[in-house]
Coordinates of C-alpha atoms and ligand atoms in Angstrom, one line a residue:
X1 CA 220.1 67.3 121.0
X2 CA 219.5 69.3 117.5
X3 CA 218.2 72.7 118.2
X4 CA 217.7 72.8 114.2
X5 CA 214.4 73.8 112.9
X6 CA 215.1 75.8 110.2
X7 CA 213.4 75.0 107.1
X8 CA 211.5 72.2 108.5
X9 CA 207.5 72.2 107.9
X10 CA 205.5 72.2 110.4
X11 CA 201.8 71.7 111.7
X12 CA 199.8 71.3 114.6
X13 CA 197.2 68.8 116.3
X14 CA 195.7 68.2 119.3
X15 CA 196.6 64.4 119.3
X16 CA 199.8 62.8 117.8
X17 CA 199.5 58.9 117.8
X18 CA 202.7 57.4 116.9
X19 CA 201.5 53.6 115.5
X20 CA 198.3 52.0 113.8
X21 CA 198.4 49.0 115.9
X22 CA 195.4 48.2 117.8
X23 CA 196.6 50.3 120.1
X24 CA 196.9 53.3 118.4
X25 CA 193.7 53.5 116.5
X26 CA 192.1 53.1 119.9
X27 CA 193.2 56.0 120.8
X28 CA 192.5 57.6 117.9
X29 CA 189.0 56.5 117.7
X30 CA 188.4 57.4 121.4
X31 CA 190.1 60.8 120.7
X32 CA 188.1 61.4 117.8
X33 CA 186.3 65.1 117.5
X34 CA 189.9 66.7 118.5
X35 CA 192.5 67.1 115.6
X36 CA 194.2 63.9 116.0
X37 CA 196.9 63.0 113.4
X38 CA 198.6 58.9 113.2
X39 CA 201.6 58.5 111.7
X40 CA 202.1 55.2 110.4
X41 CA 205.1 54.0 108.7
X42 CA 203.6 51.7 105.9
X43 CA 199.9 50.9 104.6
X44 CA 197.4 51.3 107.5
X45 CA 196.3 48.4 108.5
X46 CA 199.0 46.3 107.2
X47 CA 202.4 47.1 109.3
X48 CA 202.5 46.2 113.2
X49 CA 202.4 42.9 115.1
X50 CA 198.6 43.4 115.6
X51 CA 197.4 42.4 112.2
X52 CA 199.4 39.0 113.0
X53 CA 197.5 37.9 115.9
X54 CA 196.1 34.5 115.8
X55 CA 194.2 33.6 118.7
X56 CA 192.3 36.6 119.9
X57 CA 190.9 38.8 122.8
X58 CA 190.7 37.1 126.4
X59 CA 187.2 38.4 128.2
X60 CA 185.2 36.7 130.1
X61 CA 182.1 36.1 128.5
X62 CA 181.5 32.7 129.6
X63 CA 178.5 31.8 132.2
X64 CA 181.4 30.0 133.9
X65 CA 184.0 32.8 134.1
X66 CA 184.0 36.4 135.5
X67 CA 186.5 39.7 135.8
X68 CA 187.6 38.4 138.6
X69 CA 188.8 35.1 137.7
X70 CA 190.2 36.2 134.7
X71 CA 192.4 38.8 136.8
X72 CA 193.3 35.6 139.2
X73 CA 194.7 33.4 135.6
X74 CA 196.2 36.8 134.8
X75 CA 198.5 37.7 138.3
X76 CA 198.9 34.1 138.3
X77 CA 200.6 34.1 134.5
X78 CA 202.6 37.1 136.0
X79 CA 204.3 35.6 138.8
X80 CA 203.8 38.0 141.3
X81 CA 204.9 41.2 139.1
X82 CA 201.9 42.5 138.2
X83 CA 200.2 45.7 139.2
X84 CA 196.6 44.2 140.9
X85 CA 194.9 46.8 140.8
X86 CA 195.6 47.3 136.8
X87 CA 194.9 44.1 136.1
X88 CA 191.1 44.4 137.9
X89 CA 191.1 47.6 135.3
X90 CA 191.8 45.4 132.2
X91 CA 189.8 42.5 133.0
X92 CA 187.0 44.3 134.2
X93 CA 187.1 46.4 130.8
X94 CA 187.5 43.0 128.5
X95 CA 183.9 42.2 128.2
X96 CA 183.0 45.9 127.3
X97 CA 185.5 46.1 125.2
X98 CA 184.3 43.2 122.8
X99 CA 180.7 44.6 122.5
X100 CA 182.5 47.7 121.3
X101 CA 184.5 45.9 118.8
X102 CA 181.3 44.1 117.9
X103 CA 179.8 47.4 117.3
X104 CA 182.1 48.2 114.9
X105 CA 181.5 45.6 112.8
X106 CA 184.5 43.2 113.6
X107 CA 183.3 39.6 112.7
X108 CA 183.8 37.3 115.5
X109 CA 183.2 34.0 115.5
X110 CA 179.9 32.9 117.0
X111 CA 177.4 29.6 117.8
X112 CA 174.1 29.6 115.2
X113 CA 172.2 31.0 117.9
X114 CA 174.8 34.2 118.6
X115 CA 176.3 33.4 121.3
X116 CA 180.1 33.6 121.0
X117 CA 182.3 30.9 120.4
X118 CA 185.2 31.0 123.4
X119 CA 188.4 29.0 122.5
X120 CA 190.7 28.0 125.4
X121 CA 194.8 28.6 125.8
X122 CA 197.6 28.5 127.8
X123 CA 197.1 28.9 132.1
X124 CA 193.5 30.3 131.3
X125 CA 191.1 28.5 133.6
X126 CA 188.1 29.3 131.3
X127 CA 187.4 29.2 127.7
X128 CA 187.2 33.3 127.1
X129 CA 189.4 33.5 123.7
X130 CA 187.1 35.4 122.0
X131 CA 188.7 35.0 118.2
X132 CA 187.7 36.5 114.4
X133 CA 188.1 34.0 111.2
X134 CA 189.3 31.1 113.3
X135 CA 193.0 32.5 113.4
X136 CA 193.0 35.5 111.4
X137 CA 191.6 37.3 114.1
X138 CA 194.1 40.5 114.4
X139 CA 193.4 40.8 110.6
X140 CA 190.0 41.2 110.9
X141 CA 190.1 43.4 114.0
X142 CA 192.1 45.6 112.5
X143 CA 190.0 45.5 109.3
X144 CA 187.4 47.0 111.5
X145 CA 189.3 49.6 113.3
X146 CA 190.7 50.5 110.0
X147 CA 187.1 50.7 108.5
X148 CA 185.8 53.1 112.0
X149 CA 188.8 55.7 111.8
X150 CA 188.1 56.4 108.1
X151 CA 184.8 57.3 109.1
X152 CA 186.4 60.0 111.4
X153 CA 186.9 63.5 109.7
X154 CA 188.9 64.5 112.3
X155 CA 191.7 62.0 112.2
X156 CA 194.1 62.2 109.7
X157 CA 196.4 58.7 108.9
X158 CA 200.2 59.7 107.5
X159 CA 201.1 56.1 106.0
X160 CA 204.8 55.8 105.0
X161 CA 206.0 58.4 107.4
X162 CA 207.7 57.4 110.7
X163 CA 208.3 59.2 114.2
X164 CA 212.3 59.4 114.4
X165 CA 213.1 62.4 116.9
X166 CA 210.8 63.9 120.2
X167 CA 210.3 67.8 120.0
X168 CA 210.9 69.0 123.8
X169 CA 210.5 72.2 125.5
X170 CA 210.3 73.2 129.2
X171 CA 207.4 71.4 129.4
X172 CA 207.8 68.5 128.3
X173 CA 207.6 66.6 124.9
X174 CA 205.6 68.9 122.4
X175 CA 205.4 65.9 119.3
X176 CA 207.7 64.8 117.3
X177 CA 209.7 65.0 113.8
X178 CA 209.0 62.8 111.5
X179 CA 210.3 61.5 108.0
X180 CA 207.4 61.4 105.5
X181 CA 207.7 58.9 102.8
X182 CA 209.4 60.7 100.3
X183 CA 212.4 60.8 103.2
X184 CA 211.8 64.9 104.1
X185 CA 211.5 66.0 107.7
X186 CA 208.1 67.3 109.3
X187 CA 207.5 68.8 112.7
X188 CA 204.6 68.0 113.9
X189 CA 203.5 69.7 117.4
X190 CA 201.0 68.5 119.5
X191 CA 199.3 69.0 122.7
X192 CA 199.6 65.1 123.7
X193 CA 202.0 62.8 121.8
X194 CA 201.4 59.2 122.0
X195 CA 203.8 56.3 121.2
X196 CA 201.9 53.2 120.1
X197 CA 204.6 51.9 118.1
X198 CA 204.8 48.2 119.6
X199 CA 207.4 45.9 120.9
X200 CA 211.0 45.5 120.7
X201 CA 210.9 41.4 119.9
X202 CA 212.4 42.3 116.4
X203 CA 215.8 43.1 117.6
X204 CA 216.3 39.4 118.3
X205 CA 217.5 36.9 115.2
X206 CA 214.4 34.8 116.1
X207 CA 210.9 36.6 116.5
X208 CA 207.4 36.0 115.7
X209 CA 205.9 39.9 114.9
X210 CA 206.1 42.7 112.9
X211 CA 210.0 43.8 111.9
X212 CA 208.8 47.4 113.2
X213 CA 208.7 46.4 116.4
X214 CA 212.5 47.4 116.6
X215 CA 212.3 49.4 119.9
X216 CA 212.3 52.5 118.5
X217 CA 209.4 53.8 120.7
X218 CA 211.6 52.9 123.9
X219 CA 214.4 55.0 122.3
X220 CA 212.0 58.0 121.1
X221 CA 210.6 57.9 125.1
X222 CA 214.3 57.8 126.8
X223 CA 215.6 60.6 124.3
X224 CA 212.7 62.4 126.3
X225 CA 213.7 61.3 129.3
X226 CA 211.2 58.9 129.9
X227 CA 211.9 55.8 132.3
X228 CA 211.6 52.4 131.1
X229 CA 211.0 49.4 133.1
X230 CA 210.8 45.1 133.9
X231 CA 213.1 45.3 130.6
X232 CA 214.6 42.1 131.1
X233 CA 211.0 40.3 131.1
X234 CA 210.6 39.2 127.2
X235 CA 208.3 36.7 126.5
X236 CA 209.5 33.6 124.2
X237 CA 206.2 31.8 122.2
X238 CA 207.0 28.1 122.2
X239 CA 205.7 27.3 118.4
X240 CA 207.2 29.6 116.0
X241 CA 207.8 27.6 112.3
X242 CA 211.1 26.7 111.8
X243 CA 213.4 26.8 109.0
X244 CA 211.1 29.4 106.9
X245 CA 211.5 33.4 107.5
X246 CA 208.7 34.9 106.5
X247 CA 210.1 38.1 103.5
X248 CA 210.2 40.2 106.5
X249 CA 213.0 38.0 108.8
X250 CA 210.0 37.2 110.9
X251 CA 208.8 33.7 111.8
X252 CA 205.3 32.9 111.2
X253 CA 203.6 31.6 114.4
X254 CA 202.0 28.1 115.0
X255 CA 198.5 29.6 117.6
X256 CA 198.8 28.3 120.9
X257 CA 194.9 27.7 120.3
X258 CA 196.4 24.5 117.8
X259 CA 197.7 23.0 121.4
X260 CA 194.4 24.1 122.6
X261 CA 192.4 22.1 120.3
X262 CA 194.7 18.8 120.5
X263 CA 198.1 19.4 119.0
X264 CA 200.7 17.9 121.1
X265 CA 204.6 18.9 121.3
X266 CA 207.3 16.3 120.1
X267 CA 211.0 15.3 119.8
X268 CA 212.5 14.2 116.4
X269 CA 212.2 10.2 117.9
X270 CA 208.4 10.8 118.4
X271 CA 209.0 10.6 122.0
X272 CA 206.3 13.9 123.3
X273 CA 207.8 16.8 125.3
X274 CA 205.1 16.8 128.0
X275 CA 202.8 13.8 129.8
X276 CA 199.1 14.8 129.4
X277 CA 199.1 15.5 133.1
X278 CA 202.5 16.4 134.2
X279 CA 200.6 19.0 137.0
X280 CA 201.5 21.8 135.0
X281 CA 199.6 21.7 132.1
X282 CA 201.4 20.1 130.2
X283 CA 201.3 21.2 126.5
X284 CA 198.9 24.0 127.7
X285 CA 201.5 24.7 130.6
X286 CA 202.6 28.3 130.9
X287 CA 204.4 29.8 128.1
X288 CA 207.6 30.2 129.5
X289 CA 208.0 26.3 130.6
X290 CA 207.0 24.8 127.2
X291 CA 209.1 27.5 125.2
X292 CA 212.4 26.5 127.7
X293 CA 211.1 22.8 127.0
X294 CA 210.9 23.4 122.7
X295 CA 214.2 25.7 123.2
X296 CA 215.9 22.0 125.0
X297 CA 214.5 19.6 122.1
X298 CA 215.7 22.2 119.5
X299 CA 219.4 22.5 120.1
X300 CA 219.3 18.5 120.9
X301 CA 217.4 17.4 117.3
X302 CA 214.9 19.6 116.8
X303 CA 211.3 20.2 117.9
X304 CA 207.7 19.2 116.3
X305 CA 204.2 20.1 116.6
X306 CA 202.4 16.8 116.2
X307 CA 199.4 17.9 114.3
X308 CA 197.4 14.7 112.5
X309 CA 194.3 12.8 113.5
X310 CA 191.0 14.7 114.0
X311 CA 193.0 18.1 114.1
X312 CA 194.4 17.9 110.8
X313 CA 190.8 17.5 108.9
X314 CA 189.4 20.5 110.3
X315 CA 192.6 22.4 109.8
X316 CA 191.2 24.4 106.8
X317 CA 188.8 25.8 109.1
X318 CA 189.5 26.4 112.2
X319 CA 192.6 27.4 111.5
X320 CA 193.3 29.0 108.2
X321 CA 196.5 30.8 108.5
X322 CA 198.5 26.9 110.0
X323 CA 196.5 25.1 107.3
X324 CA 198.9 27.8 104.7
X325 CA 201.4 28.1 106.2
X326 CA 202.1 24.1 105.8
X327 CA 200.8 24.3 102.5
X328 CA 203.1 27.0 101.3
X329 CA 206.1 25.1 103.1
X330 CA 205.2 21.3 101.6
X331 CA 204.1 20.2 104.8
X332 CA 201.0 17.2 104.9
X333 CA 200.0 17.9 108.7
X334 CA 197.6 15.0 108.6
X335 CA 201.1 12.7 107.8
X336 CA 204.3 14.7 109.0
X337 CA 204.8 17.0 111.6
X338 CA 206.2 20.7 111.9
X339 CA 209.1 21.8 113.1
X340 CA 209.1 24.7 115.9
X341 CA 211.4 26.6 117.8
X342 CA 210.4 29.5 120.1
X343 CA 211.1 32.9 119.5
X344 CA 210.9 36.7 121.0
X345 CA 206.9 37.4 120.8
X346 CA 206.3 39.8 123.1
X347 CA 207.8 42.4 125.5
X348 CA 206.0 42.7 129.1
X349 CA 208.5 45.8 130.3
X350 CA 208.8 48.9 128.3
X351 CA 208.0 52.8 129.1
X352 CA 207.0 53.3 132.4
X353 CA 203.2 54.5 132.5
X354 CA 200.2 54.9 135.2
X355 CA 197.2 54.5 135.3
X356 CA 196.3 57.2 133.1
X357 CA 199.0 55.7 130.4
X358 CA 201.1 59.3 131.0
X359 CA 205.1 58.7 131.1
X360 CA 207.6 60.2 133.3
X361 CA 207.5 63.2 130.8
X362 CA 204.5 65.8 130.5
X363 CA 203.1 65.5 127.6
X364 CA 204.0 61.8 126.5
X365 CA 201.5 59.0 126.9
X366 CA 202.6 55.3 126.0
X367 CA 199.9 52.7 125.0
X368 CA 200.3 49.1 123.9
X369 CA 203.0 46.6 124.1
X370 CA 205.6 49.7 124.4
X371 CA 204.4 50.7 127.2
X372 CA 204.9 48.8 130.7
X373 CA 201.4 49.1 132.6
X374 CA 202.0 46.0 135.2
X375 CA 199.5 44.2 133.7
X376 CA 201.4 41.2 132.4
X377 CA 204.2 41.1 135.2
X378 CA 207.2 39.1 134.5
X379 CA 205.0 36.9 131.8
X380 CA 201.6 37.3 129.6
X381 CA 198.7 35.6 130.0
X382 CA 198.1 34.7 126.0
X383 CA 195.7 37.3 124.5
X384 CA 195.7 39.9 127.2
X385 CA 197.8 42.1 124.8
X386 CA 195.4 43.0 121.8
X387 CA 192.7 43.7 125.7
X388 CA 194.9 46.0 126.8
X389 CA 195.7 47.8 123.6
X390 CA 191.9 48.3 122.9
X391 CA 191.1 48.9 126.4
X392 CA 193.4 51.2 127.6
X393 CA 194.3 52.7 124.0
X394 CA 190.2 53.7 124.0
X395 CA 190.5 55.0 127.1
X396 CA 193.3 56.8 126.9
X397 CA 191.6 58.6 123.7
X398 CA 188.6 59.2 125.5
X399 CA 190.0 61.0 128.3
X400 CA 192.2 63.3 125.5
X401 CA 189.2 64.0 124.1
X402 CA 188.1 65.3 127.3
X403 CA 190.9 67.0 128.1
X404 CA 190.4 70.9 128.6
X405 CA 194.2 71.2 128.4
X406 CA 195.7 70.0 124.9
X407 CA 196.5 72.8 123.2
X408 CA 199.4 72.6 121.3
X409 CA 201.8 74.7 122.3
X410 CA 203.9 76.0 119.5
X411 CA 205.7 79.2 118.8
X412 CA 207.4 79.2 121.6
X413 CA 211.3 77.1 122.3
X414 CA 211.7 73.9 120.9
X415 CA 214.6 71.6 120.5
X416 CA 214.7 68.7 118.4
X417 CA 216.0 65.0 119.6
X418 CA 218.8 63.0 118.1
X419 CA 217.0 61.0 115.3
X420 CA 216.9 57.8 117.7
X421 CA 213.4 56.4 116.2
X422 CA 214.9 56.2 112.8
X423 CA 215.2 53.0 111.2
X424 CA 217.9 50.7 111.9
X425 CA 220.6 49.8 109.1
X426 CA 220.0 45.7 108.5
X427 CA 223.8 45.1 109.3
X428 CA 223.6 46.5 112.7
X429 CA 220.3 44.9 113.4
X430 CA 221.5 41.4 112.1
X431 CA 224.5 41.7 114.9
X432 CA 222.3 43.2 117.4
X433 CA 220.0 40.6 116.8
X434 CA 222.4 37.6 117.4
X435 CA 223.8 39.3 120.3
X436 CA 220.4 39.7 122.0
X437 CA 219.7 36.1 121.1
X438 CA 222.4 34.5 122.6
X439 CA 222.4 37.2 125.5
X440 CA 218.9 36.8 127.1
X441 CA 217.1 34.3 124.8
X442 CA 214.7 32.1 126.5
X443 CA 217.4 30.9 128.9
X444 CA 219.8 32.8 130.5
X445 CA 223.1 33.0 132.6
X446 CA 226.1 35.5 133.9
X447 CA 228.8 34.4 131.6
X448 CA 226.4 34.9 128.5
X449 CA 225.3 37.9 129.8
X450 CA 228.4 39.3 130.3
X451 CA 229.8 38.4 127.5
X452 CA 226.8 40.1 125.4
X453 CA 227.4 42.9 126.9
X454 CA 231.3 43.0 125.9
X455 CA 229.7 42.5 122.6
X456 CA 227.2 45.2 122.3
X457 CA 230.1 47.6 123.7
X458 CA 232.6 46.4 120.5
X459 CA 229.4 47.0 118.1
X460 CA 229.3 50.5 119.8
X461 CA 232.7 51.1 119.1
X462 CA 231.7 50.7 115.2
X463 CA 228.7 51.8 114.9
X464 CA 230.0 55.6 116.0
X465 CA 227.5 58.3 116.2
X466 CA 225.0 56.8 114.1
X467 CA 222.1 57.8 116.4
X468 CA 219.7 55.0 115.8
X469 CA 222.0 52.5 115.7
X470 CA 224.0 53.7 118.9
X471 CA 220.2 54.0 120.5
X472 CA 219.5 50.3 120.2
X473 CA 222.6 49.2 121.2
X474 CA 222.0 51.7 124.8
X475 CA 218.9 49.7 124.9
X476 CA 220.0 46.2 124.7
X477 CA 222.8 47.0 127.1
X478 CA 219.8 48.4 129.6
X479 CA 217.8 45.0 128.9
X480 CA 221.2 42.8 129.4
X481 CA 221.9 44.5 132.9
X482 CA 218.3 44.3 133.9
X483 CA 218.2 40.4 133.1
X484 CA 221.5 40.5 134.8
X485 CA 220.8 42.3 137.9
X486 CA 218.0 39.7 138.5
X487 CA 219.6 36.9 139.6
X488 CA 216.2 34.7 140.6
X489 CA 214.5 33.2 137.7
X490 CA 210.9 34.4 137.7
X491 CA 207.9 34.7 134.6
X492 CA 210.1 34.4 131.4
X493 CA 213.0 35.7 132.6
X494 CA 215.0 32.3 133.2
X495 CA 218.7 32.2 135.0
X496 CA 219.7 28.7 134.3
X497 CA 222.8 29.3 136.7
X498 CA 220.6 30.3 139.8
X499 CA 218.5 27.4 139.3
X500 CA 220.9 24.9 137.9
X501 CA 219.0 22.9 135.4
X502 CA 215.4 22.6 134.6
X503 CA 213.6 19.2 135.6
X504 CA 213.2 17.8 132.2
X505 CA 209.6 16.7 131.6
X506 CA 208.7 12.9 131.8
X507 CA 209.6 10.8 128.4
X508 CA 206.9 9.7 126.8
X509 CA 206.9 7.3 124.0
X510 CA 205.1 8.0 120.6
Ligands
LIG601 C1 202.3 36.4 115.5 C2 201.7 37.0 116.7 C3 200.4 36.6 117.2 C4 199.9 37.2 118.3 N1 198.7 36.7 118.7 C5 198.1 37.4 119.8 C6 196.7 37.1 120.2 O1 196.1 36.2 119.6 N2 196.2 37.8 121.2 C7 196.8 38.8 121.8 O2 196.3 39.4 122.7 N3 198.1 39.2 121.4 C8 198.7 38.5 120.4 N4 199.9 38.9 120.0 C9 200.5 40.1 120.6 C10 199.8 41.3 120.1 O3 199.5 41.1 118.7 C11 200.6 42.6 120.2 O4 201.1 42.6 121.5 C12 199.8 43.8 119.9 O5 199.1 43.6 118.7 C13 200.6 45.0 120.0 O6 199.7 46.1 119.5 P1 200.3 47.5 119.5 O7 199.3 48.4 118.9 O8 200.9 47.9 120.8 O9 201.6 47.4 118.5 P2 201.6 47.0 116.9 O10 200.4 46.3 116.5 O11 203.0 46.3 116.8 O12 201.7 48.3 116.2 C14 202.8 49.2 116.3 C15 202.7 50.3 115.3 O13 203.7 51.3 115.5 C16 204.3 51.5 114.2 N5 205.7 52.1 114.4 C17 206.8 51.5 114.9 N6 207.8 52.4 115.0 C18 207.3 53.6 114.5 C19 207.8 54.9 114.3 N7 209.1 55.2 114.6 N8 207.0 55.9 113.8 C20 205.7 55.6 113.5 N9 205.1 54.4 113.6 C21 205.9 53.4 114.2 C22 204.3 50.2 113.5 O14 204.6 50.2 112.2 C23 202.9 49.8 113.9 O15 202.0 50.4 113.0 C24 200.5 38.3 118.9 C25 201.7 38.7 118.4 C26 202.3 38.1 117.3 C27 203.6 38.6 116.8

């Protein structure tokens, strides 16, 4: 730890939110009227997995469906690893939580006589996907959060600079240092610092979100001392496209909702993947199955999303971003199908947090996919994530605002952290990446574990004392011996040598 703060600006805020994901612009809308400062690493409103999401907020809004059977589909998804009584929290917040998005303006997709339009995915029992522009839904959302904070005097959005180092004292973390975007250092203190900087998916070679979502939160919180936890529990999407990166390394995504509405999983000899009624859902089973199931067909031919008859005519408009996607890659859905394979979408561990999204470290709050609430358990119930980001990112605000304590405490001793947040050099992440990939993709065993681990501790070796670099590694190794330490499959996390192999779903001919 640096203890150098010599010619380093620095100011001071009430709030520091670290992210302009959903997450953190909930906070800093519900902590608006205090000086609340986001720093952002790229255009607001255009960096973060949030702005990719495709199918949309679950709430139950349905005359069908309540909190409470939402929270069942929810512990159910989770496999016995979620927190119940967090879960009652989220779902009961979901249908509040739309009105408030509503009332900012965000455009979602209703019936002629206003009622809204509820699509249905994966292990939901209800329709309650309440979605914005068919599947540009995290767009607009984020359009409208975008378009409330820069209504707000009071919060001030650094874009291009990034959180790389905690500042700690004796009482815990005090904000952080950041690099602005001409590459100079900043301090800036805080009386609460918030980490909203997303997932860790993008340290895998295949993964659907934002390339930011490189961990760098987890590291920021354990170079505070903050404990992390349910590492091992990352969630694999079954649909990503195949064979086209997007710019970013990223795969575009192929919406769950597309299986929702009809689309059907293939092989390469036409044969499908699942029987319409297989007692698990088949297609619409959970997550974790159908991704194993794609991961199977993929090394053995490859994969297909079986898009044509009625689907393929309304493609355009119920689901703009596929209907591009095929267009920009030559695709006719309405004649061929689309190759997927799964990839790293989402991470259900992360920092530990209660109720009142506060860390193992005074002063630190985590919000979002980096933290680790118990809500999802060891697997997500599909569009729970942008819920709890809004949900508990607002509330977390609100209560900050609240707060008679937040003063920022500066003046007094302050030592910097290693630069641990910082960004990652592409080499080390394209290694990293293959390791993890191989290591604890969507199945898993001891030898591959093992020997990932034997890997990451060579890439130590020559990486040296390049913080960031040597802080990503320390993670993975903490996610390999987490997956490796649970020797039962359970949620995502799947030991194909504790359960020998997976029943292969009934053959069905084209
Ligand atoms: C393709 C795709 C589709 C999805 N669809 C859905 C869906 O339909 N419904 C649903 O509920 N969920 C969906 N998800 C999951 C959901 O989008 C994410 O879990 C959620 O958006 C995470 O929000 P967040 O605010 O926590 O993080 P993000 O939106 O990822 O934002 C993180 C922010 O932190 C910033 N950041 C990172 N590091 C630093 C740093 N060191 N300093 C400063 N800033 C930093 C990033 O740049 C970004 O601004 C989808 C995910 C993907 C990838």
């Amino acid at each position: 730890m640096s203890r150098d703060s010599r010619d380093v600006p620095a100011e001071r805020v009430d709030v520091l939110v670290i992210g302009s994901g959903v997450a953190g612009l909930s906070v800093a809308l519900g902590a608006a009227g205090r000086r609340v400062c986001v720093v952002t690493p790229q255009q607001l409103g255009f960096d973060g997995s949030s702005m990719l999401a495709q199918g949309g907020i679950a709430a139950a809004m349905g005359e069908d469906d309540s909190p409470g059977r939402h929270a069942g589909d929810t512990l159910a998804a989770g496999a016995g690893r979620c927190d119940p009584t967090q879960v009652a929290r989220l779902t009961a917040a979901a249908p509040a939580t739309v009105e408030w998005l509503a009332g900012l303006g965000c455009p979602l997709d209703r019936f002629e006589d206003g009622r809204l339009s509820l699509g249905l995915e994966a292990a939901h029992s209800r329709a309650r996907i309440v979605h914005a522009g068919g599947d540009r839904s995290g767009a607009l959302l984020m359009a409208a959060l975008v378009q409330a904070i820069g209504k707000q005097e009071s919060v001030s959005v650094r874009a291009g600079w990034r959180a790389v180092a905690p500042l700690l004292s004796a009482s815990g973390v005090t904000g952080a240092r950041v690099r602005a975007r001409d590459g100079s250092l900043r301090d800036i203190h805080a009386g609460a610092t918030v980490l909203a900087t997303g997932g860790l998916t993008a340290l895998f070679e295949c993964y659907t979100g934002s390339p930011q979502a490189d961990g760098g939160g987890h590291c920021f919180a354990s170079e505070a001392g903050a404990a992390l936890s349910d590492l091992e529990f990352v969630q694999f999407h079954p649909t990503a496209f195949a064979g086209a990166g997007s710019p970013s390394g990223a795969m575009p995504l192929l919406t769950e909702a597309l299986r929702g509405a009809g689309a059907r999983l293939r092989r390469r000899d036409g044969s499908l993947l699942f029987g319409l009624d297989d007692g698990e859902g088949g297609d619409l089973g959970p997550r974790d199955r159908v991704a194993r199931a794609v991961h199977e067909a993929s090394r053995s031919g490859g994969a297909f999303l079986d898009l044509r008859g009625g689907l393929a005519g309304r493609l355009a408009q119920s689901f703009p971003t596929a209907a591009a996607l095929c267009r920009q890659q030559g695709i006719d859905p309405a004649r061929e199908l689309v190759p997927v394979s799964p990839a790293a979408h989402y991470h259900m561990g992360g920092i530990t947090v209660d109720a009142a999204a506060s860390t193992s470290v005074p002063g630190l709050y985590a919000v979002g996919e980096v933290a680790c609430t118990g809500v999802h358990g060891a697997n997500r119930l599909a569009s729970n994530s942008l819920l709890e980001g809004l949900a508990f990112g607002r509330d977390l605000g609100q209560r900050l605002a609240a707060s008679e304590r937040l003063s920022p405490a500066v003046g007094g001793r302050f030592k910097v952290g290693a630069p641990v947040a910082d960004m990652l050099a592409p080499d080390v992440h394209q290694r990293l990446g293959a390791c993890l990939w191989r290591a604890v993709g969507p199945v898993r065993d001891a030898g591959g574990l093992l020997a990932g681990l034997a890997e990451l501790e060579q890439l130590a070796f020559q990486v040296g004392d390049a913080p960031a670099a040597m802080a990503r590694i320390r993670l993975a190794e903490v996610l390999l011996q987490a997956a490796l330490r649970r020797t039962d499959s359970v949620g995502a996390h799947w030991r194909s040598d504790v359960n020998g192999a997976e029943a292969v779903p009934v053959l069905h001919a084209a």
